Amino acid sequence: RDLHSFPTRRSSDLIWISAAQRQNPLTIGILMVFVQGPAFVLIPFVSYLIRKVAPQLVLTAGFVLMAAGAFLASRSDITDLAWARFILPSVLVGIGFAFTIGSITAVAINTVPLSYAGMASATTNMFRDLGFALGPVLGGAIGFSAAANRFVSSLATSHLPAPVVGAAQHIPPLGAVNIPHFPAAGLALTALGHGFSIAFVVASIAALAAAVVTLVGLQGVARQTDEAFLQTEAASSPAV
């Protein structure tokens, strides 16, 4: 689940800040540094941490941090153009991603018999790439679908002239926001905020679910698989 959470959160950020709010490229670049930067800066620390602490706990902590960052982002107001409010959620997600990306392979390897370690590592890499491909698609589908529904319902209860409402009903919210001086642009922006707040919440729930599965579902698995491997090795060794 969490292999989808990070790209869902990141792509929703970009749509929120860039396409909907039309912030300048420098602002967008600074926020992306807060998201991606910790993954590089914390590489030595995460490598040290997974040798001193169970990788399973490091992975769980990463999921929790990413869930917290996504939830904080969901509380934002899209009409507020103060981009600094996204710094804390971005830093939390960035640190969580650093913990996750640095420990997930170690957890996968430690939860299978040693003879399957290569297969576990390859499978983890495959699902990581799959998550990065599907995450933006899922985030966009959730955000834009919810935004479109909210936009249509808002138009129905608005006091805009009938010709404007009729035209706006055939325009997606993201398109309406970017039409200069369009009377329904405010409704479209609010609808986009509603839709992508839901996308942030979904990303947060996915990360929390992954944390629970990691912490609870894998308890004792590594110890059991290692014992099974040792028993197999002992049974297959020739008697002396």
mmCIF file of C-alpha atoms in Angstrom:
data_model
loop_
_atom_site.group_PDB
_atom_site.id
_atom_site.type_symbol
_atom_site.label_atom_id
_atom_site.label_comp_id
_atom_site.label_asym_id
_atom_site.label_seq_id
_atom_site.Cartn_x
_atom_site.Cartn_y
_atom_site.Cartn_z
ATOM 1 C CA ARG A 1 0.000 0.000 0.000
ATOM 2 C CA ASP A 2 2.661 2.503 0.937
ATOM 3 C CA LEU A 3 4.498 2.052 -2.363
ATOM 4 C CA HIS A 4 1.481 3.952 -3.745
ATOM 5 C CA SER A 5 1.197 6.438 -0.870
ATOM 6 C CA PHE A 6 4.348 8.478 -1.509
ATOM 7 C CA PRO A 7 3.851 9.070 -5.265
ATOM 8 C CA THR A 8 0.136 9.748 -4.665
ATOM 9 C CA ARG A 9 1.025 12.418 -2.117
ATOM 10 C CA ARG A 10 3.769 13.920 -4.287
ATOM 11 C CA SER A 11 1.693 14.108 -7.482
ATOM 12 C CA SER A 12 -1.250 15.599 -5.551
ATOM 13 C CA ASP A 13 1.119 18.241 -4.182
ATOM 14 C CA LEU A 14 2.193 19.182 -7.680
ATOM 15 C CA ILE A 15 -1.361 19.455 -8.979
ATOM 16 C CA TRP A 16 -2.415 21.486 -5.924
ATOM 17 C CA ILE A 17 0.497 23.937 -5.990
ATOM 18 C CA SER A 18 1.291 24.126 -9.689
ATOM 19 C CA ALA A 19 -1.800 23.518 -11.807
ATOM 20 C CA ALA A 20 -4.481 24.745 -9.384
ATOM 21 C CA GLN A 21 -2.758 27.536 -7.427
ATOM 22 C CA ARG A 22 -0.315 28.399 -10.245
ATOM 23 C CA GLN A 23 2.579 29.040 -7.886
ATOM 24 C CA ASN A 24 5.888 30.038 -9.475
ATOM 25 C CA PRO A 25 8.345 27.266 -10.465
ATOM 26 C CA LEU A 26 10.903 28.290 -7.822
ATOM 27 C CA THR A 27 8.377 27.712 -5.040
ATOM 28 C CA ILE A 28 7.494 24.309 -6.456
ATOM 29 C CA GLY A 29 11.178 23.384 -6.714
ATOM 30 C CA ILE A 30 11.851 24.400 -3.100
ATOM 31 C CA LEU A 31 8.993 22.235 -1.829
ATOM 32 C CA MET A 32 10.212 19.270 -3.879
ATOM 33 C CA VAL A 33 13.617 19.643 -2.221
ATOM 34 C CA PHE A 34 11.931 19.232 1.166
ATOM 35 C CA VAL A 35 10.241 16.054 -0.098
ATOM 36 C CA GLN A 36 13.124 14.412 -1.965
ATOM 37 C CA GLY A 37 16.109 15.885 -0.118
ATOM 38 C CA PRO A 38 15.888 13.798 3.086
ATOM 39 C CA ALA A 39 16.154 10.575 1.078
ATOM 40 C CA PHE A 40 19.710 11.597 0.103
ATOM 41 C CA VAL A 41 20.763 13.435 3.252
ATOM 42 C CA LEU A 42 19.660 10.645 5.595
ATOM 43 C CA ILE A 43 21.215 7.728 3.688
ATOM 44 C CA PRO A 44 24.122 7.295 6.162
ATOM 45 C CA PHE A 45 21.812 7.644 9.180
ATOM 46 C CA VAL A 46 19.243 5.158 7.862
ATOM 47 C CA SER A 47 22.007 2.668 7.004
ATOM 48 C CA TYR A 48 23.318 2.989 10.558
ATOM 49 C CA LEU A 49 19.819 2.776 12.033
ATOM 50 C CA ILE A 50 18.796 -0.466 10.344
ATOM 51 C CA ARG A 51 21.951 -2.099 11.722
ATOM 52 C CA LYS A 52 21.217 -0.983 15.266
ATOM 53 C CA VAL A 53 17.415 -1.212 15.284
ATOM 54 C CA ALA A 54 15.119 -3.793 13.731
ATOM 55 C CA PRO A 55 14.485 -2.709 10.103
ATOM 56 C CA GLN A 56 10.837 -3.510 10.689
ATOM 57 C CA LEU A 57 10.610 -0.688 13.251
ATOM 58 C CA VAL A 58 12.419 1.752 10.954
ATOM 59 C CA LEU A 59 10.004 0.893 8.150
ATOM 60 C CA THR A 60 7.001 1.318 10.442
ATOM 61 C CA ALA A 61 8.278 4.721 11.585
ATOM 62 C CA GLY A 62 8.676 5.771 7.956
ATOM 63 C CA PHE A 63 5.091 4.807 7.165
ATOM 64 C CA VAL A 64 3.776 6.709 10.199
ATOM 65 C CA LEU A 65 5.712 9.858 9.278
ATOM 66 C CA MET A 66 4.400 9.726 5.718
ATOM 67 C CA ALA A 67 0.847 9.256 7.002
ATOM 68 C CA ALA A 68 1.231 12.279 9.290
ATOM 69 C CA GLY A 69 2.568 14.432 6.451
ATOM 70 C CA ALA A 70 -0.262 13.474 4.108
ATOM 71 C CA PHE A 71 -2.877 14.106 6.782
ATOM 72 C CA LEU A 72 -1.460 17.557 7.570
ATOM 73 C CA ALA A 73 -1.536 18.399 3.860
ATOM 74 C CA SER A 74 -5.211 17.390 3.716
ATOM 75 C CA ARG A 75 -6.017 20.101 6.272
ATOM 76 C CA SER A 76 -4.733 22.869 3.981
ATOM 77 C CA ASP A 77 -6.919 25.488 2.317
ATOM 78 C CA ILE A 78 -6.362 25.668 -1.425
ATOM 79 C CA THR A 79 -7.378 29.333 -1.501
ATOM 80 C CA ASP A 80 -4.476 30.167 0.830
ATOM 81 C CA LEU A 81 -1.446 30.807 -1.387
ATOM 82 C CA ALA A 82 1.068 30.849 1.493
ATOM 83 C CA TRP A 83 3.252 27.966 0.338
ATOM 84 C CA ALA A 84 5.245 27.798 3.598
ATOM 85 C CA ARG A 85 2.430 25.821 5.235
ATOM 86 C CA PHE A 86 3.440 22.896 3.017
ATOM 87 C CA ILE A 87 6.981 22.781 4.421
ATOM 88 C CA LEU A 88 6.210 20.695 7.529
ATOM 89 C CA PRO A 89 4.065 18.102 5.684
ATOM 90 C CA SER A 90 6.727 17.876 2.972
ATOM 91 C CA VAL A 91 9.539 17.373 5.489
ATOM 92 C CA LEU A 92 7.569 14.656 7.320
ATOM 93 C CA VAL A 93 6.867 12.840 4.066
ATOM 94 C CA GLY A 94 10.490 13.247 2.973
ATOM 95 C CA ILE A 95 11.892 11.797 6.210
ATOM 96 C CA GLY A 96 9.324 9.009 6.112
ATOM 97 C CA PHE A 97 10.262 8.215 2.537
ATOM 98 C CA ALA A 98 13.954 8.116 3.508
ATOM 99 C CA PHE A 99 13.194 5.638 6.299
ATOM 100 C CA THR A 100 10.969 3.564 4.019
ATOM 101 C CA ILE A 101 13.155 3.378 0.949
ATOM 102 C CA GLY A 102 16.227 2.573 3.050
ATOM 103 C CA SER A 103 14.672 -0.229 5.089
ATOM 104 C CA ILE A 104 12.030 -1.907 2.942
ATOM 105 C CA THR A 105 14.502 -4.166 1.144
ATOM 106 C CA ALA A 106 16.093 -5.181 4.452
ATOM 107 C CA VAL A 107 12.668 -6.078 5.844
ATOM 108 C CA ALA A 108 11.784 -8.092 2.741
ATOM 109 C CA ILE A 109 15.034 -10.044 2.900
ATOM 110 C CA ASN A 110 14.715 -10.678 6.635
ATOM 111 C CA THR A 111 11.190 -12.097 6.347
ATOM 112 C CA VAL A 112 12.004 -14.947 3.943
ATOM 113 C CA PRO A 113 14.407 -17.876 4.167
ATOM 114 C CA LEU A 114 17.928 -16.898 3.154
ATOM 115 C CA SER A 115 17.653 -18.988 0.001
ATOM 116 C CA TYR A 116 14.895 -16.644 -1.222
ATOM 117 C CA ALA A 117 16.703 -13.383 -0.384
ATOM 118 C CA GLY A 118 17.415 -12.527 -4.030
ATOM 119 C CA MET A 119 13.811 -13.149 -5.012
ATOM 120 C CA ALA A 120 12.578 -10.976 -2.129
ATOM 121 C CA SER A 121 14.848 -8.100 -3.145
ATOM 122 C CA ALA A 122 13.783 -8.286 -6.798
ATOM 123 C CA THR A 123 10.090 -8.449 -5.881
ATOM 124 C CA THR A 124 10.449 -5.416 -3.631
ATOM 125 C CA ASN A 125 12.066 -3.417 -6.432
ATOM 126 C CA MET A 126 9.338 -4.451 -8.853
ATOM 127 C CA PHE A 127 6.519 -3.372 -6.538
ATOM 128 C CA ARG A 128 8.330 -0.135 -5.737
ATOM 129 C CA ASP A 129 8.434 0.746 -9.449
ATOM 130 C CA LEU A 130 4.806 -0.316 -9.824
ATOM 131 C CA GLY A 131 3.841 1.975 -6.960
ATOM 132 C CA PHE A 132 5.618 4.935 -8.516
ATOM 133 C CA ALA A 133 3.752 4.289 -11.760
ATOM 134 C CA LEU A 134 0.281 3.755 -10.278
ATOM 135 C CA GLY A 135 0.450 6.261 -7.400
ATOM 136 C CA PRO A 136 0.011 9.413 -9.527
ATOM 137 C CA VAL A 137 -2.745 7.695 -11.511
ATOM 138 C CA LEU A 138 -4.675 6.753 -8.366
ATOM 139 C CA GLY A 139 -4.149 10.152 -6.769
ATOM 140 C CA GLY A 140 -5.291 11.954 -9.899
ATOM 141 C CA ALA A 141 -8.310 9.698 -10.377
ATOM 142 C CA ILE A 142 -9.466 10.198 -6.788
ATOM 143 C CA GLY A 143 -8.756 13.925 -6.701
ATOM 144 C CA PHE A 144 -10.213 14.861 -10.070
ATOM 145 C CA SER A 145 -13.307 12.646 -9.667
ATOM 146 C CA ALA A 146 -14.166 14.132 -6.274
ATOM 147 C CA ALA A 147 -13.427 17.636 -7.565
ATOM 148 C CA ALA A 148 -15.690 17.190 -10.594
ATOM 149 C CA ASN A 149 -18.573 15.987 -8.421
ATOM 150 C CA ARG A 150 -18.150 18.905 -6.020
ATOM 151 C CA PHE A 151 -17.867 21.396 -8.912
ATOM 152 C CA VAL A 152 -21.122 20.221 -10.513
ATOM 153 C CA SER A 153 -22.998 20.324 -7.213
ATOM 154 C CA SER A 154 -21.606 23.786 -6.431
ATOM 155 C CA LEU A 155 -22.706 25.105 -9.815
ATOM 156 C CA ALA A 156 -26.226 23.815 -9.225
ATOM 157 C CA THR A 157 -26.550 25.824 -6.006
ATOM 158 C CA SER A 158 -24.634 28.903 -7.161
ATOM 159 C CA HIS A 159 -26.095 32.262 -8.172
ATOM 160 C CA LEU A 160 -24.137 32.453 -11.410
ATOM 161 C CA PRO A 161 -25.987 33.297 -14.635
ATOM 162 C CA ALA A 162 -27.512 30.311 -16.406
ATOM 163 C CA PRO A 163 -25.248 30.611 -19.497
ATOM 164 C CA VAL A 164 -22.155 30.530 -17.268
ATOM 165 C CA VAL A 165 -23.447 27.490 -15.369
ATOM 166 C CA GLY A 166 -24.287 25.711 -18.622
ATOM 167 C CA ALA A 167 -20.818 26.343 -20.030
ATOM 168 C CA ALA A 168 -19.037 25.464 -16.783
ATOM 169 C CA GLN A 169 -20.775 22.084 -16.536
ATOM 170 C CA HIS A 170 -18.828 20.985 -19.622
ATOM 171 C CA ILE A 171 -15.452 22.147 -18.320
ATOM 172 C CA PRO A 172 -13.356 20.157 -15.824
ATOM 173 C CA PRO A 173 -12.431 22.070 -12.644
ATOM 174 C CA LEU A 174 -8.745 22.267 -13.540
ATOM 175 C CA GLY A 175 -9.634 23.790 -16.882
ATOM 176 C CA ALA A 176 -12.059 26.269 -15.326
ATOM 177 C CA VAL A 177 -9.392 27.472 -12.890
ATOM 178 C CA ASN A 178 -7.038 28.320 -15.731
ATOM 179 C CA ILE A 179 -9.525 30.282 -17.869
ATOM 180 C CA PRO A 180 -8.814 33.992 -17.327
ATOM 181 C CA HIS A 181 -11.657 35.920 -15.656
ATOM 182 C CA PHE A 182 -13.963 32.906 -15.720
ATOM 183 C CA PRO A 183 -16.831 33.541 -13.258
ATOM 184 C CA ALA A 184 -16.863 29.948 -11.986
ATOM 185 C CA ALA A 185 -13.112 29.782 -11.382
ATOM 186 C CA GLY A 186 -13.524 30.261 -7.621
ATOM 187 C CA LEU A 187 -15.947 27.347 -7.386
ATOM 188 C CA ALA A 188 -13.591 25.209 -9.442
ATOM 189 C CA LEU A 189 -10.639 26.026 -7.189
ATOM 190 C CA THR A 190 -12.610 25.135 -4.072
ATOM 191 C CA ALA A 191 -13.710 21.888 -5.724
ATOM 192 C CA LEU A 192 -10.105 20.990 -6.517
ATOM 193 C CA GLY A 193 -9.147 21.625 -2.906
ATOM 194 C CA HIS A 194 -11.914 19.289 -1.769
ATOM 195 C CA GLY A 195 -10.926 16.572 -4.237
ATOM 196 C CA PHE A 196 -7.229 16.545 -3.500
ATOM 197 C CA SER A 197 -7.796 16.784 0.242
ATOM 198 C CA ILE A 198 -9.518 13.423 -0.183
ATOM 199 C CA ALA A 199 -6.525 12.168 -2.176
ATOM 200 C CA PHE A 200 -4.214 13.216 0.687
ATOM 201 C CA VAL A 201 -6.426 11.405 3.202
ATOM 202 C CA VAL A 202 -6.388 8.249 1.073
ATOM 203 C CA ALA A 203 -2.575 8.419 0.922
ATOM 204 C CA SER A 204 -2.478 8.848 4.697
ATOM 205 C CA ILE A 205 -4.764 5.857 5.270
ATOM 206 C CA ALA A 206 -2.670 3.725 2.908
ATOM 207 C CA ALA A 207 0.496 4.618 4.820
ATOM 208 C CA LEU A 208 -1.131 3.849 8.184
ATOM 209 C CA ALA A 209 -2.400 0.512 6.862
ATOM 210 C CA ALA A 210 1.115 -0.323 5.695
ATOM 211 C CA ALA A 211 2.474 0.605 9.140
ATOM 212 C CA VAL A 212 0.014 -1.732 10.867
ATOM 213 C CA VAL A 213 0.771 -4.578 8.467
ATOM 214 C CA THR A 214 4.514 -4.077 8.955
ATOM 215 C CA LEU A 215 4.394 -3.830 12.722
ATOM 216 C CA VAL A 216 1.770 -6.460 13.480
ATOM 217 C CA GLY A 217 1.613 -8.722 10.452
ATOM 218 C CA LEU A 218 5.357 -9.423 10.303
ATOM 219 C CA GLN A 219 5.887 -10.085 14.003
ATOM 220 C CA GLY A 220 7.996 -13.194 14.374
ATOM 221 C CA VAL A 221 8.086 -13.937 10.653
ATOM 222 C CA ALA A 222 11.809 -13.314 10.320
ATOM 223 C CA ARG A 223 12.610 -15.519 13.305
ATOM 224 C CA GLN A 224 10.406 -18.338 11.994
ATOM 225 C CA THR A 225 11.846 -18.240 8.489
ATOM 226 C CA ASP A 226 15.405 -18.274 9.805
ATOM 227 C CA GLU A 227 14.613 -21.277 12.008
ATOM 228 C CA ALA A 228 13.000 -23.088 9.073
ATOM 229 C CA PHE A 229 16.048 -22.376 6.933
ATOM 230 C CA LEU A 230 18.418 -23.704 9.596
ATOM 231 C CA GLN A 231 16.314 -26.849 10.023
ATOM 232 C CA THR A 232 16.337 -27.414 6.262
ATOM 233 C CA GLU A 233 20.087 -26.938 6.120
ATOM 234 C CA ALA A 234 20.591 -29.363 9.011
ATOM 235 C CA ALA A 235 18.373 -31.997 7.395
ATOM 236 C CA SER A 236 20.159 -31.715 4.059
ATOM 237 C CA SER A 237 23.675 -31.816 5.513
ATOM 238 C CA PRO A 238 25.368 -35.225 5.271
ATOM 239 C CA ALA A 239 25.842 -37.006 8.600
ATOM 240 C CA VAL A 240 29.422 -37.120 9.825
#
